[in-house]
Coordinates of N, CA and C in Angstrom, one line a residue:
M1 N -5.7 53.6 86.4 CA -7.1 53.9 86.9 C -8.0 53.1 86.0
L2 N -9.1 52.5 86.7 CA -10.1 51.8 86.0 C -10.9 52.7 85.1
N3 N -11.2 52.2 83.9 CA -12.1 52.9 83.0 C -13.4 52.1 82.8
L4 N -14.3 52.2 83.8 CA -15.5 51.4 83.9 C -16.5 51.9 82.9
P5 N -17.3 51.1 82.3 CA -18.4 51.5 81.3 C -19.6 52.0 82.1
T6 N -19.5 53.2 82.6 CA -20.6 53.7 83.5 C -21.7 54.5 82.7
D7 N -21.5 54.6 81.4 CA -22.5 55.3 80.5 C -23.8 54.5 80.7
K8 N -24.9 55.3 80.7 CA -26.3 54.7 80.9 C -26.6 53.6 80.0
R9 N -26.1 53.6 78.7 CA -26.4 52.6 77.8 C -25.7 51.3 78.1
Y10 N -24.7 51.3 78.9 CA -23.9 50.1 79.3 C -24.3 49.6 80.7
I11 N -24.8 50.4 81.5 CA -25.0 50.0 82.9 C -26.5 49.7 83.2
T12 N -27.4 50.2 82.4 CA -28.8 50.0 82.7 C -29.2 48.5 82.7
A13 N -28.8 47.7 81.7 CA -29.3 46.3 81.7 C -28.6 45.5 82.8
P14 N -27.4 45.6 83.1 CA -26.8 44.9 84.3 C -27.5 45.3 85.6
L15 N -27.9 46.5 85.8 CA -28.6 47.0 87.0 C -30.0 46.4 87.0
V16 N -30.7 46.3 85.9 CA -32.0 45.7 85.9 C -31.9 44.2 86.2
L17 N -30.9 43.6 85.7 CA -30.7 42.2 86.0 C -30.4 42.0 87.5
I18 N -29.6 42.8 88.1 CA -29.3 42.7 89.6 C -30.5 43.0 90.4
F19 N -31.3 44.0 90.1 CA -32.5 44.3 90.8 C -33.6 43.2 90.6
A20 N -33.7 42.7 89.4 CA -34.7 41.6 89.2 C -34.3 40.4 90.0
A21 N -33.0 40.0 90.0 CA -32.6 38.8 90.8 C -32.9 39.0 92.3
I22 N -32.6 40.2 92.8 CA -32.9 40.5 94.2 C -34.4 40.4 94.5
I23 N -35.2 41.0 93.6 CA -36.7 41.0 93.8 C -37.2 39.5 93.8
I24 N -36.7 38.8 92.8 CA -37.1 37.4 92.7 C -36.7 36.6 93.9
F25 N -35.5 36.8 94.4 CA -35.1 36.1 95.6 C -35.9 36.5 96.9
A26 N -36.2 37.8 97.0 CA -36.9 38.3 98.2 C -38.4 38.0 98.2
T27 N -38.9 37.5 97.2 CA -40.4 37.2 97.1 C -40.6 35.7 96.9
P28 N -41.9 35.3 97.0 CA -42.2 33.9 96.7 C -42.0 33.5 95.2
L29 N -41.6 34.4 94.4 CA -41.3 34.1 93.0 C -40.2 33.1 92.8
S30 N -39.3 33.0 93.7 CA -38.1 32.2 93.5 C -38.4 30.7 93.2
E31 N -39.3 30.2 94.0 CA -39.7 28.8 93.8 C -40.5 28.6 92.5
L32 N -41.2 29.6 92.1 CA -42.0 29.5 90.8 C -41.1 29.6 89.6
F33 N -39.9 30.2 89.8 CA -38.9 30.4 88.7 C -37.9 29.3 88.5
E34 N -37.6 28.6 89.6 CA -36.5 27.6 89.5 C -36.8 26.5 88.5
Y35 N -35.7 25.9 87.9 CA -35.8 24.8 87.0 C -36.2 23.6 87.8
N36 N -37.3 23.0 87.4 CA -37.8 21.8 88.0 C -38.2 20.9 86.8
R37 N -37.4 19.9 86.5 CA -37.6 19.1 85.3 C -39.0 18.6 85.2
S38 N -39.5 18.1 86.3 CA -40.8 17.5 86.3 C -41.9 18.5 85.9
L39 N -41.8 19.7 86.6 CA -42.8 20.7 86.3 C -42.7 21.2 84.9
F40 N -41.4 21.4 84.4 CA -41.2 21.8 83.0 C -41.8 20.8 82.0
S41 N -41.6 19.5 82.3 CA -42.2 18.5 81.5 C -43.7 18.5 81.5
H42 N -44.3 19.1 82.5 CA -45.8 19.2 82.6 C -46.3 20.5 82.2
G43 N -45.5 21.2 81.3 CA -46.0 22.5 80.7 C -45.5 23.8 81.3
E44 N -44.7 23.8 82.3 CA -44.2 25.0 82.9 C -42.9 25.4 82.2
Y45 N -43.1 25.7 80.9 CA -41.9 25.9 80.0 C -41.1 27.2 80.4
W46 N -41.7 28.1 81.1 CA -40.9 29.3 81.4 C -39.7 29.0 82.3
R47 N -39.8 27.9 83.0 CA -38.7 27.6 83.9 C -37.3 27.4 83.2
L48 N -37.4 27.1 82.0 CA -36.1 26.9 81.2 C -35.3 28.2 81.2
I49 N -36.0 29.3 81.2 CA -35.3 30.6 81.1 C -35.3 31.2 82.5
T50 N -36.3 31.2 83.3 CA -36.4 31.9 84.5 C -35.5 31.3 85.6
A51 N -35.2 30.0 85.5 CA -34.4 29.3 86.5 C -33.1 30.1 86.8
H52 N -32.6 30.7 85.8 CA -31.3 31.4 85.9 C -31.3 32.7 86.8
F53 N -32.5 33.1 87.1 CA -32.7 34.3 87.9 C -33.2 34.1 89.3
S54 N -33.3 32.8 89.6 CA -33.7 32.3 90.9 C -32.4 31.8 91.7
H55 N -32.4 31.9 93.0 CA -31.2 31.5 93.7 C -31.6 30.8 95.0
S56 N -30.7 29.9 95.4 CA -31.0 29.0 96.5 C -30.9 29.7 97.9
N57 N -30.0 30.6 98.0 CA -29.9 31.4 99.3 C -29.1 32.7 99.0
S58 N -28.9 33.5 100.1 CA -28.3 34.8 99.9 C -26.9 34.8 99.4
Y59 N -26.1 33.7 99.9 CA -24.7 33.6 99.4 C -24.7 33.3 97.9
H60 N -25.6 32.5 97.5 CA -25.7 32.1 96.0 C -26.0 33.4 95.2
L61 N -27.0 34.2 95.7 CA -27.3 35.4 95.0 C -26.1 36.4 95.0
I62 N -25.5 36.6 96.1 CA -24.4 37.5 96.2 C -23.2 37.1 95.3
L63 N -22.9 35.8 95.3 CA -21.8 35.3 94.4 C -22.2 35.6 92.9
N64 N -23.4 35.3 92.5 CA -23.8 35.5 91.1 C -23.9 37.0 90.8
L65 N -24.3 37.8 91.7 CA -24.4 39.3 91.4 C -23.0 39.9 91.3
A66 N -22.1 39.3 92.1 CA -20.7 39.7 92.0 C -20.1 39.4 90.6
G67 N -20.5 38.2 90.1 CA -20.2 37.8 88.8 C -20.7 38.7 87.7
V68 N -22.0 39.2 87.9 CA -22.6 40.2 87.0 C -21.7 41.4 87.0
A69 N -21.4 41.9 88.1 CA -20.6 43.2 88.3 C -19.2 43.0 87.6
L70 N -18.6 41.9 87.9 CA -17.2 41.6 87.3 C -17.3 41.6 85.8
I71 N -18.2 40.9 85.2 CA -18.3 40.8 83.8 C -18.7 42.2 83.2
W72 N -19.5 42.9 83.9 CA -19.8 44.3 83.4 C -18.5 45.1 83.4
A73 N -17.7 45.0 84.5 CA -16.5 45.8 84.6 C -15.5 45.4 83.4
L74 N -15.5 44.1 83.1 CA -14.5 43.6 82.1 C -15.0 43.9 80.6
H75 N -16.3 43.7 80.4 CA -16.9 43.8 79.0 C -18.1 44.6 78.9
G76 N -18.5 45.4 79.8 CA -19.7 46.1 79.8 C -19.9 47.0 78.5
E77 N -18.8 47.5 78.0 CA -18.9 48.4 76.8 C -19.2 47.6 75.5
Y78 N -19.3 46.3 75.6 CA -19.6 45.5 74.4 C -21.1 45.4 74.2
Y79 N -21.9 45.8 75.2 CA -23.4 45.6 75.2 C -24.1 46.8 75.5
D80 N -25.0 47.2 74.6 CA -26.0 48.2 75.0 C -27.1 47.4 75.6
A81 N -28.2 48.0 76.1 CA -29.2 47.3 76.8 C -29.9 46.2 76.0
R82 N -30.1 46.5 74.7 CA -30.8 45.5 73.9 C -29.9 44.3 73.6
K83 N -28.7 44.5 73.3 CA -27.8 43.4 73.1 C -27.5 42.6 74.3
Y84 N -27.4 43.2 75.5 CA -27.3 42.5 76.7 C -28.5 41.7 77.0
A85 N -29.7 42.2 76.9 CA -30.9 41.5 77.1 C -31.0 40.3 76.2
L86 N -30.6 40.5 74.9 CA -30.7 39.4 73.9 C -29.7 38.3 74.3
A87 N -28.5 38.7 74.7 CA -27.4 37.7 75.1 C -27.9 36.9 76.3
L88 N -28.5 37.6 77.3 CA -29.0 36.9 78.5 C -30.1 35.9 78.1
L89 N -31.1 36.4 77.3 CA -32.2 35.5 76.9 C -31.7 34.3 76.2
L90 N -30.8 34.5 75.2 CA -30.3 33.3 74.4 C -29.5 32.4 75.3
L91 N -28.6 33.0 76.2 CA -27.8 32.1 77.0 C -28.7 31.3 78.0
A92 N -29.7 32.0 78.6 CA -30.6 31.3 79.5 C -31.4 30.2 78.7
L93 N -31.8 30.4 77.5 CA -32.6 29.5 76.8 C -31.7 28.3 76.4
Y94 N -30.5 28.6 75.9 CA -29.6 27.5 75.4 C -29.1 26.7 76.6
T95 N -28.8 27.4 77.7 CA -28.3 26.6 78.9 C -29.4 25.8 79.5
G96 N -30.6 26.4 79.7 CA -31.7 25.6 80.2 C -32.0 24.4 79.3
G97 N -32.1 24.7 78.0 CA -32.4 23.6 77.0 C -31.3 22.5 77.0
G98 N -30.0 22.9 77.2 CA -29.0 22.0 77.2 C -29.1 21.1 78.5
L99 N -29.4 21.7 79.6 CA -29.6 20.9 80.8 C -30.7 19.9 80.6
Y100 N -31.8 20.3 80.0 CA -33.0 19.4 79.8 C -32.6 18.3 78.9
I101 N -31.9 18.6 77.8 CA -31.6 17.6 76.8 C -30.5 16.6 77.2
F102 N -29.4 17.2 77.7 CA -28.2 16.4 77.9 C -28.0 15.9 79.3
Y103 N -28.8 16.4 80.3 CA -28.6 16.0 81.7 C -29.9 15.7 82.3
P104 N -30.6 14.6 81.9 CA -31.9 14.3 82.4 C -31.9 14.0 83.9
E105 N -30.7 13.6 84.5 CA -30.6 13.4 85.9 C -30.6 14.6 86.7
N106 N -30.4 15.8 86.1 CA -30.5 17.1 86.8 C -31.9 17.5 86.9
T107 N -32.5 17.3 88.1 CA -34.0 17.6 88.2 C -34.2 19.0 88.7
L108 N -33.3 19.6 89.4 CA -33.5 21.0 89.9 C -32.3 21.8 89.6
Y109 N -32.5 23.1 89.3 CA -31.4 24.0 89.0 C -31.9 25.4 89.2
N110 N -31.0 26.3 89.8 CA -31.2 27.7 89.8 C -29.9 28.4 89.9
G111 N -29.9 29.7 89.4 CA -28.7 30.5 89.5 C -28.2 30.9 88.2
L112 N -27.4 32.0 88.2 CA -26.9 32.6 87.0 C -25.6 32.1 86.5
S113 N -25.0 31.2 87.2 CA -23.6 30.8 86.9 C -23.4 30.2 85.5
G114 N -24.4 29.4 85.0 CA -24.2 29.0 83.6 C -24.3 30.1 82.6
V115 N -25.2 31.0 82.8 CA -25.4 32.2 81.9 C -24.1 33.0 82.0
L116 N -23.6 33.2 83.2 CA -22.4 34.1 83.4 C -21.2 33.4 82.7
H117 N -21.1 32.1 82.7 CA -20.0 31.5 82.0 C -20.1 31.8 80.5
G118 N -21.3 31.7 80.0 CA -21.5 32.1 78.6 C -21.2 33.5 78.3
L119 N -21.6 34.4 79.2 CA -21.4 35.8 79.0 C -19.9 36.2 79.0
I120 N -19.1 35.5 79.8 CA -17.7 35.8 79.9 C -17.0 35.2 78.6
I121 N -17.5 34.1 78.1 CA -17.0 33.6 76.8 C -17.3 34.6 75.7
V122 N -18.5 35.1 75.6 CA -18.8 36.1 74.6 C -17.8 37.3 74.7
G123 N -17.6 37.8 75.9 CA -16.7 38.9 76.0 C -15.3 38.6 75.7
A124 N -14.8 37.4 76.1 CA -13.5 37.0 75.7 C -13.3 36.9 74.2
L125 N -14.3 36.4 73.5 CA -14.2 36.2 72.1 C -14.2 37.6 71.4
I126 N -15.0 38.5 71.9 CA -14.9 39.9 71.4 C -13.6 40.5 71.6
D127 N -13.0 40.3 72.8 CA -11.6 40.7 73.1 C -10.7 40.2 72.0
C128 N -10.8 38.9 71.7 CA -9.9 38.2 70.7 C -10.1 38.8 69.4
Q129 N -11.4 39.1 69.0 CA -11.7 39.7 67.7 C -11.0 41.1 67.6
K130 N -10.9 41.8 68.7 CA -10.3 43.1 68.8 C -8.7 43.0 68.8
G131 N -8.2 41.8 68.9 CA -6.8 41.6 69.0 C -6.2 41.7 70.3
M132 N -7.0 41.6 71.4 CA -6.5 41.7 72.7 C -6.0 40.4 73.3
K133 N -4.8 40.3 73.7 CA -4.2 39.1 74.2 C -4.9 38.6 75.4
T134 N -5.4 39.5 76.2 CA -6.1 39.1 77.5 C -7.4 38.3 77.2
G135 N -8.0 38.5 76.0 CA -9.2 37.8 75.6 C -8.8 36.3 75.4
Y136 N -7.7 36.0 74.8 CA -7.2 34.6 74.7 C -7.0 34.0 76.0
L137 N -6.3 34.7 76.9 CA -6.0 34.2 78.3 C -7.3 33.9 79.0
L138 N -8.3 34.8 78.9 CA -9.6 34.7 79.6 C -10.3 33.4 79.0
F139 N -10.3 33.3 77.7 CA -11.0 32.2 77.0 C -10.4 30.9 77.5
I140 N -9.1 30.8 77.4 CA -8.4 29.6 77.9 C -8.6 29.3 79.3
G141 N -8.5 30.4 80.2 CA -8.7 30.2 81.6 C -10.1 29.7 82.0
V142 N -11.1 30.2 81.3 CA -12.5 29.7 81.6 C -12.6 28.2 81.2
W143 N -12.0 27.8 80.0 CA -12.1 26.4 79.6 C -11.3 25.5 80.5
L144 N -10.1 26.0 81.1 CA -9.4 25.2 82.0 C -10.2 25.0 83.3
K145 N -10.8 26.0 83.8 CA -11.7 25.9 85.0 C -12.8 24.9 84.7
I146 N -13.4 25.0 83.6 CA -14.5 24.0 83.3 C -14.0 22.6 83.2
A147 N -12.9 22.4 82.5 CA -12.3 21.1 82.4 C -12.0 20.5 83.8
W148 N -11.4 21.4 84.7 CA -11.1 20.9 86.0 C -12.4 20.5 86.7
E149 N -13.5 21.3 86.6 CA -14.8 21.0 87.2 C -15.3 19.6 86.7
Q150 N -15.2 19.4 85.4 CA -15.7 18.2 84.8 C -14.9 17.0 85.3
Y151 N -13.6 17.2 85.6 CA -12.8 16.1 86.1 C -13.0 15.9 87.6
A152 N -12.9 17.0 88.4 CA -12.9 16.9 89.8 C -14.3 16.9 90.4
G153 N -15.3 17.3 89.7 CA -16.6 17.4 90.2 C -16.9 18.7 90.9
P154 N -18.1 18.9 91.3 CA -18.5 20.2 92.0 C -17.8 20.3 93.3
S155 N -17.6 21.6 93.7 CA -16.9 21.9 95.0 C -17.9 21.7 96.1
A156 N -17.6 20.8 97.0 CA -18.4 20.5 98.2 C -18.6 21.7 99.1
E157 N -17.4 22.5 99.2 CA -17.5 23.6 100.1 C -18.4 24.7 99.6
L158 N -18.3 25.0 98.3 CA -19.2 26.0 97.7 C -20.6 25.5 97.7
G159 N -20.8 24.2 97.5 CA -22.2 23.6 97.6 C -22.8 23.9 99.0
Q160 N -22.0 23.7 100.0 CA -22.5 23.9 101.4 C -22.8 25.4 101.6
L161 N -22.0 26.3 101.0 CA -22.2 27.7 101.2 C -23.5 28.2 100.5
I162 N -23.7 27.7 99.3 CA -24.9 28.1 98.6 C -26.1 27.2 98.8
N163 N -25.9 26.2 99.7 CA -27.0 25.3 100.0 C -27.6 24.6 98.8
A164 N -26.8 24.2 97.9 CA -27.2 23.6 96.6 C -26.0 22.9 96.0
R165 N -26.2 21.9 95.2 CA -25.1 21.3 94.4 C -24.7 22.3 93.3
V166 N -23.4 22.5 93.2 CA -22.8 23.4 92.2 C -23.0 22.6 90.8
A167 N -23.8 23.2 89.9 CA -24.1 22.6 88.6 C -23.0 22.9 87.6
T168 N -22.0 22.1 87.7 CA -20.9 22.3 86.8 C -21.3 22.0 85.3
E169 N -22.3 21.2 85.1 CA -22.8 20.9 83.8 C -23.4 22.2 83.2
A170 N -24.0 23.1 84.0 CA -24.5 24.3 83.6 C -23.4 25.3 83.1
H171 N -22.3 25.2 83.8 CA -21.1 26.0 83.5 C -20.6 25.6 82.1
L172 N -20.5 24.3 81.8 CA -20.1 23.7 80.6 C -21.0 24.1 79.4
I173 N -22.3 23.9 79.6 CA -23.3 24.2 78.6 C -23.3 25.8 78.4
G174 N -23.3 26.5 79.5 CA -23.3 28.0 79.3 C -22.1 28.5 78.5
A175 N -20.9 27.9 78.8 CA -19.7 28.3 78.0 C -19.8 28.0 76.5
I176 N -20.3 26.8 76.3 CA -20.5 26.4 74.9 C -21.6 27.3 74.2
S177 N -22.6 27.6 74.9 CA -23.7 28.5 74.4 C -23.1 29.9 74.1
G178 N -22.1 30.3 75.0 CA -21.4 31.6 74.7 C -20.8 31.7 73.3
I179 N -20.3 30.6 72.8 CA -19.7 30.6 71.5 C -20.8 30.8 70.5
F180 N -21.9 30.2 70.6 CA -23.0 30.4 69.7 C -23.6 31.8 69.8
V181 N -23.8 32.3 71.0 CA -24.3 33.6 71.2 C -23.3 34.7 70.6
Y182 N -22.0 34.5 70.8 CA -21.1 35.4 70.2 C -21.2 35.4 68.7
A183 N -21.3 34.2 68.1 CA -21.5 34.2 66.6 C -22.8 34.9 66.2
K184 N -23.8 34.7 66.9 CA -25.1 35.4 66.6 C -25.0 36.9 66.7
L185 N -24.5 37.4 67.8 CA -24.4 38.8 68.1 C -23.4 39.5 67.2
N186 N -22.4 38.8 66.7 CA -21.3 39.4 65.9 C -21.2 38.9 64.5
R187 N -22.3 38.4 64.0 CA -22.3 37.7 62.7 C -21.8 38.7 61.6
H188 N -22.2 40.0 61.7 CA -21.8 40.9 60.6 C -20.2 41.1 60.6
A189 N -19.7 41.2 61.8 CA -18.2 41.4 61.9 C -17.5 40.1 61.5
L190 N -18.1 38.9 61.8 CA -17.5 37.7 61.4 C -17.5 37.5 59.8
R191 N -18.7 38.0 59.2 CA -18.7 37.9 57.7 C -17.7 38.8 57.1
E192 N -17.5 40.0 57.7 CA -16.5 40.9 57.1 C -15.1 40.3 57.2
N193 N -14.8 39.6 58.3 CA -13.5 39.0 58.5 C -13.3 37.9 57.4
I194 N -14.3 37.2 57.1 CA -14.3 36.0 56.2 C -14.0 36.6 54.7
T195 N -14.7 37.7 54.4 CA -14.6 38.2 53.0 C -13.3 39.0 52.8
Q196 N -12.6 39.3 53.8 CA -11.4 40.1 53.7 C -10.2 39.2 53.2

């Protein structure tokens, strides 16, 4: 039987994220939130973070929200609302910043997939810290997926479904960002391990 983290302290932040993404999608805010390199360069700096909460169509939204639910089911107990919000903010900032710095040809972006790749890496590393073999499998599996995407390029079929190019570079940057966010969120536990 599944032991889902349904306690209020674990489920509140993912639910807020889900409802916020739905509201942004269902209103004219979506276009105001998406990553647009040109507009960001002209002072609309919020787009670096807000782009991750905007979606190209309903399929894109549903796929990303399914990812939120899956990650919550796997690792929800690792985050209270404050820690979850901090992880999301940092992952959004690092992923958006990485896209801006390292991929100048990427002029438009929206969606949670980069952030979700980072969040799953954070959870996998916490699993590893706890000695769970599944954490190592998840960590390796995510990196194999990303390596394949970097080699083969974005999925044309998924791109058609979501009516946008799949930003595999956001997946890569998000996963790398996940390592840094893990280190930030768990620095006390890491220090204890080093001193032992």
